[in-house]
């Protein structure tokens, strides 16, 4: 009887262990599996956080740097030497394999890095099938506005085990936007030029329009329809008569080019010497990138200089790059 009882007990213990394993295994698997919906509406599943990442264009590379993922990058976009921030934050990025641009993609170069994840811009969605055929995980991103930028950072946080870093960065955005909002709106009208010409400007549905409004200004082109840089004539620009003209960091011209154009001499911004160029040699703060909030803060320091000085802004920029990119920026680069 005792022998049979022992056998029964061992049998019950075995059953208990089997049921325990059966019950726990799916849960453990579910806990380790990462499932997100990317910015093309695709469901992306990873068995574990990505540790080897290929970024196919500069905005996602900037995002990786801001989330402390620089060491996880195994491939990046073409011409990284044209991005000063790489040399400042992580010079070794310049030695990584270059896999393409928004115009082309080198599938073989990507495959050679054996990545856990490829971050692909929506504009290159037609390359998706080639990557999927190689069983490569792909996350499609489309950070074309502030909200979409935040969404992209949150997605990268989830798939790369950087949720805390993403939350800290997006919280920073919200805190700074709230502080700028408290400065109040102004009646100052702003004309934002394009990079290629100062006779192109930002219409109401372009990211730069939101930047101007968030800083407390009024976009003189807010009534123009469109979501891309829009050509304007001299007559239109003179009629708009902005108080301030802003030149983006990537522009092929400078402040003196506008001052020396006699056809613009009647514009208030020109007459009053209120043409300003965003700082060069850092990043493109007028675009939806992780440091894009600094573009809003920079313009706010112009529009509210009595409440938020350039020196205060320089301190904020220094702290931003120290906190999110891990290096000390040269304040001499920060100009108006």
mmCIF file of C-alpha atoms in Angstrom:
data_model
loop_
_atom_site.group_PDB
_atom_site.id
_atom_site.type_symbol
_atom_site.label_atom_id
_atom_site.label_comp_id
_atom_site.label_asym_id
_atom_site.label_seq_id
_atom_site.Cartn_x
_atom_site.Cartn_y
_atom_site.Cartn_z
ATOM 1 C CA UNK A 1 0.000 0.000 0.000
ATOM 2 C CA UNK A 2 2.784 2.393 0.932
ATOM 3 C CA UNK A 3 4.640 1.563 -2.285
ATOM 4 C CA UNK A 4 1.508 2.225 -4.327
ATOM 5 C CA UNK A 5 0.930 5.444 -2.410
ATOM 6 C CA UNK A 6 4.450 6.607 -3.182
ATOM 7 C CA UNK A 7 3.948 5.809 -6.868
ATOM 8 C CA UNK A 8 0.707 7.758 -6.861
ATOM 9 C CA UNK A 9 2.372 10.702 -5.180
ATOM 10 C CA UNK A 10 5.215 10.695 -7.709
ATOM 11 C CA UNK A 11 2.661 10.496 -10.506
ATOM 12 C CA UNK A 12 0.761 13.458 -9.080
ATOM 13 C CA UNK A 13 3.969 15.473 -8.683
ATOM 14 C CA UNK A 14 4.899 14.785 -12.308
ATOM 15 C CA UNK A 15 1.436 15.821 -13.464
ATOM 16 C CA UNK A 16 1.659 19.000 -11.421
ATOM 17 C CA UNK A 17 5.027 19.880 -12.968
ATOM 18 C CA UNK A 18 3.767 19.194 -16.479
ATOM 19 C CA UNK A 19 0.659 21.341 -16.002
ATOM 20 C CA UNK A 20 2.806 24.026 -14.410
ATOM 21 C CA UNK A 21 5.119 24.101 -17.408
ATOM 22 C CA UNK A 22 2.212 24.111 -19.818
ATOM 23 C CA UNK A 23 0.589 26.950 -17.945
ATOM 24 C CA UNK A 24 3.751 29.062 -17.624
ATOM 25 C CA UNK A 25 5.364 28.602 -21.007
ATOM 26 C CA UNK A 26 2.843 30.612 -23.070
ATOM 27 C CA UNK A 27 2.824 33.364 -20.463
ATOM 28 C CA UNK A 28 6.600 33.549 -20.432
ATOM 29 C CA UNK A 29 6.672 33.540 -24.203
ATOM 30 C CA UNK A 30 4.034 36.252 -24.327
ATOM 31 C CA UNK A 31 5.982 38.315 -21.808
ATOM 32 C CA UNK A 32 9.166 38.221 -23.904
ATOM 33 C CA UNK A 33 7.458 38.800 -27.258
ATOM 34 C CA UNK A 34 7.175 42.413 -28.420
ATOM 35 C CA UNK A 35 4.282 43.322 -30.710
ATOM 36 C CA UNK A 36 3.768 46.871 -32.024
ATOM 37 C CA UNK A 37 1.938 48.560 -34.886
ATOM 38 C CA UNK A 38 4.329 50.680 -36.925
ATOM 39 C CA UNK A 39 3.573 53.953 -38.705
ATOM 40 C CA UNK A 40 2.487 52.141 -41.857
ATOM 41 C CA UNK A 41 -0.169 50.248 -39.875
ATOM 42 C CA UNK A 42 1.797 46.974 -39.958
ATOM 43 C CA UNK A 43 2.030 44.608 -37.010
ATOM 44 C CA UNK A 44 5.672 44.003 -36.133
ATOM 45 C CA UNK A 45 6.680 41.156 -33.818
ATOM 46 C CA UNK A 46 10.074 40.695 -32.191
ATOM 47 C CA UNK A 47 10.999 37.824 -29.888
ATOM 48 C CA UNK A 48 13.241 40.133 -27.859
ATOM 49 C CA UNK A 49 14.417 43.775 -27.904
ATOM 50 C CA UNK A 50 16.474 44.686 -30.964
ATOM 51 C CA UNK A 51 20.213 44.864 -30.285
ATOM 52 C CA UNK A 52 21.542 45.232 -33.847
ATOM 53 C CA UNK A 53 19.810 48.085 -35.652
ATOM 54 C CA UNK A 54 20.062 49.515 -39.157
ATOM 55 C CA UNK A 55 18.742 53.056 -39.641
ATOM 56 C CA UNK A 56 18.020 53.961 -43.253
ATOM 57 C CA UNK A 57 17.825 57.734 -42.883
ATOM 58 C CA UNK A 58 19.054 60.512 -40.665
ATOM 59 C CA UNK A 59 15.917 61.211 -38.612
ATOM 60 C CA UNK A 60 15.752 57.659 -37.282
ATOM 61 C CA UNK A 61 19.519 57.745 -36.664
ATOM 62 C CA UNK A 62 19.071 60.969 -34.669
ATOM 63 C CA UNK A 63 16.294 59.207 -32.754
ATOM 64 C CA UNK A 64 18.557 56.263 -31.935
ATOM 65 C CA UNK A 65 21.202 58.632 -30.587
ATOM 66 C CA UNK A 66 18.659 60.443 -28.418
ATOM 67 C CA UNK A 67 17.488 57.121 -26.930
ATOM 68 C CA UNK A 68 21.008 55.887 -26.121
ATOM 69 C CA UNK A 69 20.950 53.375 -28.979
ATOM 70 C CA UNK A 70 24.091 54.555 -30.723
ATOM 71 C CA UNK A 71 26.044 51.449 -29.736
ATOM 72 C CA UNK A 72 23.282 49.227 -31.154
ATOM 73 C CA UNK A 73 23.542 50.737 -34.646
ATOM 74 C CA UNK A 74 25.273 48.460 -37.165
ATOM 75 C CA UNK A 75 24.376 50.404 -40.320
ATOM 76 C CA UNK A 76 23.209 53.929 -41.171
ATOM 77 C CA UNK A 77 22.280 56.175 -44.101
ATOM 78 C CA UNK A 78 24.631 57.568 -46.740
ATOM 79 C CA UNK A 79 26.786 60.661 -46.198
ATOM 80 C CA UNK A 80 26.867 60.612 -42.377
ATOM 81 C CA UNK A 81 29.790 63.068 -42.516
ATOM 82 C CA UNK A 82 27.273 65.756 -43.492
ATOM 83 C CA UNK A 83 25.630 65.453 -40.048
ATOM 84 C CA UNK A 84 27.736 67.406 -37.506
ATOM 85 C CA UNK A 85 25.854 65.860 -34.588
ATOM 86 C CA UNK A 86 27.369 62.432 -35.325
ATOM 87 C CA UNK A 87 30.910 63.729 -34.899
ATOM 88 C CA UNK A 88 29.899 65.467 -31.670
ATOM 89 C CA UNK A 89 27.913 62.651 -30.091
ATOM 90 C CA UNK A 90 29.413 59.414 -31.459
ATOM 91 C CA UNK A 91 32.179 59.729 -34.082
ATOM 92 C CA UNK A 92 32.375 55.968 -34.631
ATOM 93 C CA UNK A 93 29.037 56.171 -36.475
ATOM 94 C CA UNK A 94 30.993 57.509 -39.449
ATOM 95 C CA UNK A 95 32.721 54.133 -39.785
ATOM 96 C CA UNK A 96 29.514 52.080 -39.973
ATOM 97 C CA UNK A 97 28.301 50.531 -43.254
ATOM 98 C CA UNK A 98 26.224 53.006 -45.261
ATOM 99 C CA UNK A 99 23.060 51.404 -46.566
ATOM 100 C CA UNK A 100 21.273 54.042 -48.638
ATOM 101 C CA UNK A 101 19.141 57.160 -48.644
ATOM 102 C CA UNK A 102 15.550 58.237 -49.229
ATOM 103 C CA UNK A 103 16.178 57.691 -52.947
ATOM 104 C CA UNK A 104 17.815 54.275 -52.880
ATOM 105 C CA UNK A 105 18.536 51.366 -50.577
ATOM 106 C CA UNK A 106 21.328 48.788 -50.644
ATOM 107 C CA UNK A 107 19.596 45.568 -49.597
ATOM 108 C CA UNK A 108 22.829 43.560 -49.771
ATOM 109 C CA UNK A 109 24.618 45.986 -47.451
ATOM 110 C CA UNK A 110 21.746 45.768 -44.965
ATOM 111 C CA UNK A 111 21.700 41.966 -45.043
ATOM 112 C CA UNK A 112 25.471 41.842 -44.479
ATOM 113 C CA UNK A 113 25.017 43.535 -41.062
ATOM 114 C CA UNK A 114 22.726 40.683 -39.924
ATOM 115 C CA UNK A 115 20.357 43.128 -38.161
ATOM 116 C CA UNK A 116 17.677 42.414 -35.581
ATOM 117 C CA UNK A 117 15.726 45.409 -36.893
ATOM 118 C CA UNK A 118 15.743 47.769 -39.859
ATOM 119 C CA UNK A 119 14.151 51.200 -39.367
ATOM 120 C CA UNK A 120 12.701 52.120 -42.741
ATOM 121 C CA UNK A 121 11.123 55.488 -43.687
ATOM 122 C CA UNK A 122 7.643 55.303 -45.181
ATOM 123 C CA UNK A 123 8.981 56.767 -48.431
ATOM 124 C CA UNK A 124 10.966 53.547 -48.940
ATOM 125 C CA UNK A 125 8.023 51.228 -48.272
ATOM 126 C CA UNK A 126 8.441 49.704 -51.728
ATOM 127 C CA UNK A 127 11.684 48.101 -50.461
ATOM 128 C CA UNK A 128 9.836 46.279 -47.683
ATOM 129 C CA UNK A 129 9.200 43.034 -49.579
ATOM 130 C CA UNK A 130 12.900 42.650 -50.446
ATOM 131 C CA UNK A 131 13.793 42.851 -46.756
ATOM 132 C CA UNK A 132 10.966 40.551 -45.682
ATOM 133 C CA UNK A 133 12.108 37.920 -48.188
ATOM 134 C CA UNK A 134 15.386 37.831 -46.236
ATOM 135 C CA UNK A 135 13.451 37.349 -42.985
ATOM 136 C CA UNK A 136 14.586 40.750 -41.678
ATOM 137 C CA UNK A 137 12.410 42.562 -39.135
ATOM 138 C CA UNK A 138 11.360 45.991 -40.396
ATOM 139 C CA UNK A 139 9.804 48.919 -38.530
ATOM 140 C CA UNK A 140 8.372 51.587 -40.859
ATOM 141 C CA UNK A 141 8.390 55.119 -39.456
ATOM 142 C CA UNK A 142 6.965 58.410 -40.679
ATOM 143 C CA UNK A 143 7.870 61.246 -38.260
ATOM 144 C CA UNK A 144 6.483 64.076 -40.372
ATOM 145 C CA UNK A 145 4.898 66.031 -37.506
ATOM 146 C CA UNK A 146 5.469 66.555 -33.792
ATOM 147 C CA UNK A 147 2.853 63.941 -32.869
ATOM 148 C CA UNK A 148 4.255 61.410 -35.345
ATOM 149 C CA UNK A 149 7.764 62.067 -34.034
ATOM 150 C CA UNK A 150 6.599 61.314 -30.491
ATOM 151 C CA UNK A 151 4.883 58.157 -31.756
ATOM 152 C CA UNK A 152 8.088 57.035 -33.494
ATOM 153 C CA UNK A 153 10.149 57.559 -30.334
ATOM 154 C CA UNK A 154 7.643 55.548 -28.327
ATOM 155 C CA UNK A 155 7.759 52.727 -30.902
ATOM 156 C CA UNK A 156 11.560 52.629 -30.804
ATOM 157 C CA UNK A 157 11.401 52.638 -27.028
ATOM 158 C CA UNK A 158 9.182 49.544 -27.098
ATOM 159 C CA UNK A 159 11.112 47.491 -29.634
ATOM 160 C CA UNK A 160 14.594 48.435 -28.379
ATOM 161 C CA UNK A 161 14.047 48.339 -24.610
ATOM 162 C CA UNK A 162 14.314 52.112 -24.265
ATOM 163 C CA UNK A 163 10.841 52.952 -23.001
ATOM 164 C CA UNK A 164 12.148 54.938 -20.050
ATOM 165 C CA UNK A 165 14.411 57.041 -22.286
ATOM 166 C CA UNK A 166 11.589 57.669 -24.762
ATOM 167 C CA UNK A 167 9.248 58.733 -21.979
ATOM 168 C CA UNK A 168 11.843 61.092 -20.524
ATOM 169 C CA UNK A 169 12.372 62.749 -23.923
ATOM 170 C CA UNK A 170 8.685 63.101 -24.786
ATOM 171 C CA UNK A 171 7.958 64.416 -21.285
ATOM 172 C CA UNK A 172 10.619 67.048 -21.898
ATOM 173 C CA UNK A 173 8.773 68.134 -25.057
ATOM 174 C CA UNK A 174 5.512 68.560 -23.201
ATOM 175 C CA UNK A 175 7.082 70.455 -20.316
ATOM 176 C CA UNK A 176 8.878 72.879 -22.631
ATOM 177 C CA UNK A 177 5.808 73.436 -24.814
ATOM 178 C CA UNK A 178 3.776 74.219 -21.693
ATOM 179 C CA UNK A 179 6.392 76.716 -20.518
ATOM 180 C CA UNK A 180 6.455 78.418 -23.918
ATOM 181 C CA UNK A 181 2.659 78.554 -23.979
ATOM 182 C CA UNK A 182 2.763 80.375 -20.642
ATOM 183 C CA UNK A 183 4.848 83.099 -22.301
ATOM 184 C CA UNK A 184 1.733 83.948 -24.302
ATOM 185 C CA UNK A 185 0.925 84.683 -27.936
ATOM 186 C CA UNK A 186 2.376 87.666 -29.765
ATOM 187 C CA UNK A 187 1.256 89.730 -32.743
ATOM 188 C CA UNK A 188 4.631 89.197 -34.409
ATOM 189 C CA UNK A 189 4.344 87.864 -37.954
ATOM 190 C CA UNK A 190 6.968 85.379 -39.104
ATOM 191 C CA UNK A 191 8.063 84.282 -42.579
ATOM 192 C CA UNK A 192 10.004 80.991 -42.651
ATOM 193 C CA UNK A 193 12.110 80.476 -45.767
ATOM 194 C CA UNK A 194 12.895 77.141 -47.393
ATOM 195 C CA UNK A 195 16.439 75.788 -47.623
ATOM 196 C CA UNK A 196 16.661 76.257 -51.373
ATOM 197 C CA UNK A 197 15.182 79.738 -51.744
ATOM 198 C CA UNK A 198 13.811 82.606 -49.674
ATOM 199 C CA UNK A 199 11.031 82.861 -52.243
ATOM 200 C CA UNK A 200 9.596 79.611 -50.880
ATOM 201 C CA UNK A 201 7.837 79.412 -47.532
ATOM 202 C CA UNK A 202 5.978 77.134 -45.128
ATOM 203 C CA UNK A 203 2.186 76.879 -45.711
ATOM 204 C CA UNK A 204 -0.310 76.019 -42.991
ATOM 205 C CA UNK A 205 0.044 72.219 -43.089
ATOM 206 C CA UNK A 206 3.838 72.099 -42.935
ATOM 207 C CA UNK A 207 5.656 71.270 -39.688
ATOM 208 C CA UNK A 208 7.299 74.718 -39.632
ATOM 209 C CA UNK A 209 3.886 76.379 -39.363
ATOM 210 C CA UNK A 210 3.299 74.509 -36.102
ATOM 211 C CA UNK A 211 6.763 75.530 -34.886
ATOM 212 C CA UNK A 212 5.965 79.211 -35.445
ATOM 213 C CA UNK A 213 2.583 78.989 -33.730
ATOM 214 C CA UNK A 214 3.939 76.992 -30.772
ATOM 215 C CA UNK A 215 6.585 79.685 -30.224
ATOM 216 C CA UNK A 216 3.851 82.326 -30.044
ATOM 217 C CA UNK A 217 4.177 83.850 -33.494
ATOM 218 C CA UNK A 218 1.892 84.188 -36.509
ATOM 219 C CA UNK A 219 2.856 82.498 -39.764
ATOM 220 C CA UNK A 220 2.275 85.034 -42.553
ATOM 221 C CA UNK A 221 1.701 82.082 -44.902
ATOM 222 C CA UNK A 222 -0.929 80.410 -42.702
ATOM 223 C CA UNK A 223 -3.642 80.958 -45.302
ATOM 224 C CA UNK A 224 -1.691 79.177 -48.031
ATOM 225 C CA UNK A 225 -2.905 75.624 -48.624
ATOM 226 C CA UNK A 226 -0.421 72.794 -48.802
ATOM 227 C CA UNK A 227 1.964 70.587 -46.859
ATOM 228 C CA UNK A 228 5.194 71.347 -48.700
ATOM 229 C CA UNK A 229 7.371 74.379 -49.318
ATOM 230 C CA UNK A 230 5.416 76.788 -51.514
ATOM 231 C CA UNK A 231 6.871 79.300 -54.013
ATOM 232 C CA UNK A 232 5.872 82.945 -53.547
ATOM 233 C CA UNK A 233 6.575 85.977 -55.711
ATOM 234 C CA UNK A 234 8.345 89.134 -54.592
ATOM 235 C CA UNK A 235 4.985 90.890 -54.765
ATOM 236 C CA UNK A 236 3.399 88.323 -52.434
ATOM 237 C CA UNK A 237 6.250 88.483 -49.941
ATOM 238 C CA UNK A 238 6.135 92.289 -49.909
ATOM 239 C CA UNK A 239 2.372 92.149 -49.373
ATOM 240 C CA UNK A 240 2.805 89.653 -46.513
ATOM 241 C CA UNK A 241 5.253 92.152 -44.966
ATOM 242 C CA UNK A 242 6.492 89.943 -42.090
ATOM 243 C CA UNK A 243 7.969 91.386 -38.904
ATOM 244 C CA UNK A 244 10.576 88.623 -38.815
ATOM 245 C CA UNK A 245 12.179 86.439 -41.474
ATOM 246 C CA UNK A 246 13.681 83.124 -40.318
ATOM 247 C CA UNK A 247 16.254 81.176 -42.332
ATOM 248 C CA UNK A 248 16.597 77.425 -41.530
ATOM 249 C CA UNK A 249 19.982 75.930 -40.652
ATOM 250 C CA UNK A 250 20.233 74.030 -43.936
ATOM 251 C CA UNK A 251 19.654 77.048 -46.195
ATOM 252 C CA UNK A 252 21.948 77.652 -49.151
ATOM 253 C CA UNK A 253 21.860 81.424 -48.507
ATOM 254 C CA UNK A 254 22.279 83.705 -45.523
ATOM 255 C CA UNK A 255 21.005 86.834 -43.813
ATOM 256 C CA UNK A 256 23.135 89.142 -45.960
ATOM 257 C CA UNK A 257 21.627 87.713 -49.153
ATOM 258 C CA UNK A 258 18.198 88.869 -48.043
ATOM 259 C CA UNK A 259 19.427 92.276 -46.826
ATOM 260 C CA UNK A 260 21.196 92.885 -50.139
ATOM 261 C CA UNK A 261 18.131 92.035 -52.252
ATOM 262 C CA UNK A 262 16.813 95.485 -53.153
ATOM 263 C CA UNK A 263 13.426 94.062 -54.133
ATOM 264 C CA UNK A 264 12.825 93.279 -50.445
ATOM 265 C CA UNK A 265 13.931 96.636 -49.054
ATOM 266 C CA UNK A 266 10.330 97.665 -48.291
ATOM 267 C CA UNK A 267 9.639 94.597 -46.097
ATOM 268 C CA UNK A 268 9.520 95.458 -42.387
ATOM 269 C CA UNK A 269 11.749 92.535 -41.401
ATOM 270 C CA UNK A 270 14.424 93.846 -43.774
ATOM 271 C CA UNK A 271 13.990 97.530 -42.910
ATOM 272 C CA UNK A 272 14.242 96.788 -39.178
ATOM 273 C CA UNK A 273 17.102 94.284 -39.497
ATOM 274 C CA UNK A 274 14.962 91.434 -38.180
ATOM 275 C CA UNK A 275 16.198 88.636 -40.428
ATOM 276 C CA UNK A 276 17.587 85.722 -38.409
ATOM 277 C CA UNK A 277 19.322 82.459 -39.306
ATOM 278 C CA UNK A 278 18.895 79.358 -37.178
ATOM 279 C CA UNK A 279 22.220 78.010 -35.852
ATOM 280 C CA UNK A 280 24.306 76.026 -38.332
ATOM 281 C CA UNK A 281 26.638 73.174 -37.553
ATOM 282 C CA UNK A 282 24.414 71.300 -35.075
ATOM 283 C CA UNK A 283 21.088 69.913 -36.347
ATOM 284 C CA UNK A 284 18.097 71.045 -38.408
ATOM 285 C CA UNK A 285 15.931 72.366 -35.562
ATOM 286 C CA UNK A 286 13.173 73.438 -37.949
ATOM 287 C CA UNK A 287 12.322 69.807 -38.761
ATOM 288 C CA UNK A 288 10.598 66.968 -36.843
ATOM 289 C CA UNK A 289 13.687 65.430 -35.232
ATOM 290 C CA UNK A 290 14.324 64.577 -31.560
ATOM 291 C CA UNK A 291 15.915 68.008 -31.014
ATOM 292 C CA UNK A 292 13.187 69.791 -33.004
ATOM 293 C CA UNK A 293 11.760 71.234 -29.787
ATOM 294 C CA UNK A 294 14.876 73.408 -29.683
ATOM 295 C CA UNK A 295 13.670 75.127 -32.873
ATOM 296 C CA UNK A 296 10.492 76.192 -31.110
ATOM 297 C CA UNK A 297 12.504 77.296 -28.071
ATOM 298 C CA UNK A 298 14.950 79.222 -30.292
ATOM 299 C CA UNK A 299 12.122 81.150 -31.956
ATOM 300 C CA UNK A 300 10.473 81.724 -28.567
ATOM 301 C CA UNK A 301 13.696 83.383 -27.383
ATOM 302 C CA UNK A 302 13.309 85.813 -30.315
ATOM 303 C CA UNK A 303 9.627 86.497 -29.817
ATOM 304 C CA UNK A 304 9.806 86.711 -26.014
ATOM 305 C CA UNK A 305 13.340 87.969 -25.434
ATOM 306 C CA UNK A 306 12.259 89.945 -22.385
ATOM 307 C CA UNK A 307 10.972 86.727 -20.730
ATOM 308 C CA UNK A 308 13.260 84.112 -22.237
ATOM 309 C CA UNK A 309 16.709 85.377 -23.146
ATOM 310 C CA UNK A 310 19.227 83.955 -25.589
ATOM 311 C CA UNK A 311 21.534 83.123 -22.689
ATOM 312 C CA UNK A 312 18.766 81.109 -21.022
ATOM 313 C CA UNK A 313 18.153 79.313 -24.300
ATOM 314 C CA UNK A 314 21.867 78.495 -24.639
ATOM 315 C CA UNK A 315 21.804 76.957 -21.174
ATOM 316 C CA UNK A 316 18.764 74.883 -22.128
ATOM 317 C CA UNK A 317 20.434 73.654 -25.315
ATOM 318 C CA UNK A 318 23.555 72.693 -23.386
ATOM 319 C CA UNK A 319 21.473 70.754 -20.850
ATOM 320 C CA UNK A 320 19.440 69.073 -23.619
ATOM 321 C CA UNK A 321 22.440 67.618 -25.426
ATOM 322 C CA UNK A 322 24.107 66.660 -22.177
ATOM 323 C CA UNK A 323 20.971 64.821 -21.025
ATOM 324 C CA UNK A 324 19.803 63.132 -24.226
ATOM 325 C CA UNK A 325 22.933 62.840 -26.380
ATOM 326 C CA UNK A 326 25.614 62.581 -23.717
ATOM 327 C CA UNK A 327 28.009 65.312 -24.815
ATOM 328 C CA UNK A 328 28.759 68.955 -24.017
ATOM 329 C CA UNK A 329 27.873 71.245 -26.901
ATOM 330 C CA UNK A 330 29.899 74.353 -27.712
ATOM 331 C CA UNK A 331 27.616 77.259 -26.807
ATOM 332 C CA UNK A 332 29.380 79.408 -29.401
ATOM 333 C CA UNK A 333 27.442 77.455 -32.063
ATOM 334 C CA UNK A 334 24.135 78.711 -30.661
ATOM 335 C CA UNK A 335 23.322 81.972 -32.414
ATOM 336 C CA UNK A 336 20.392 84.099 -33.560
#
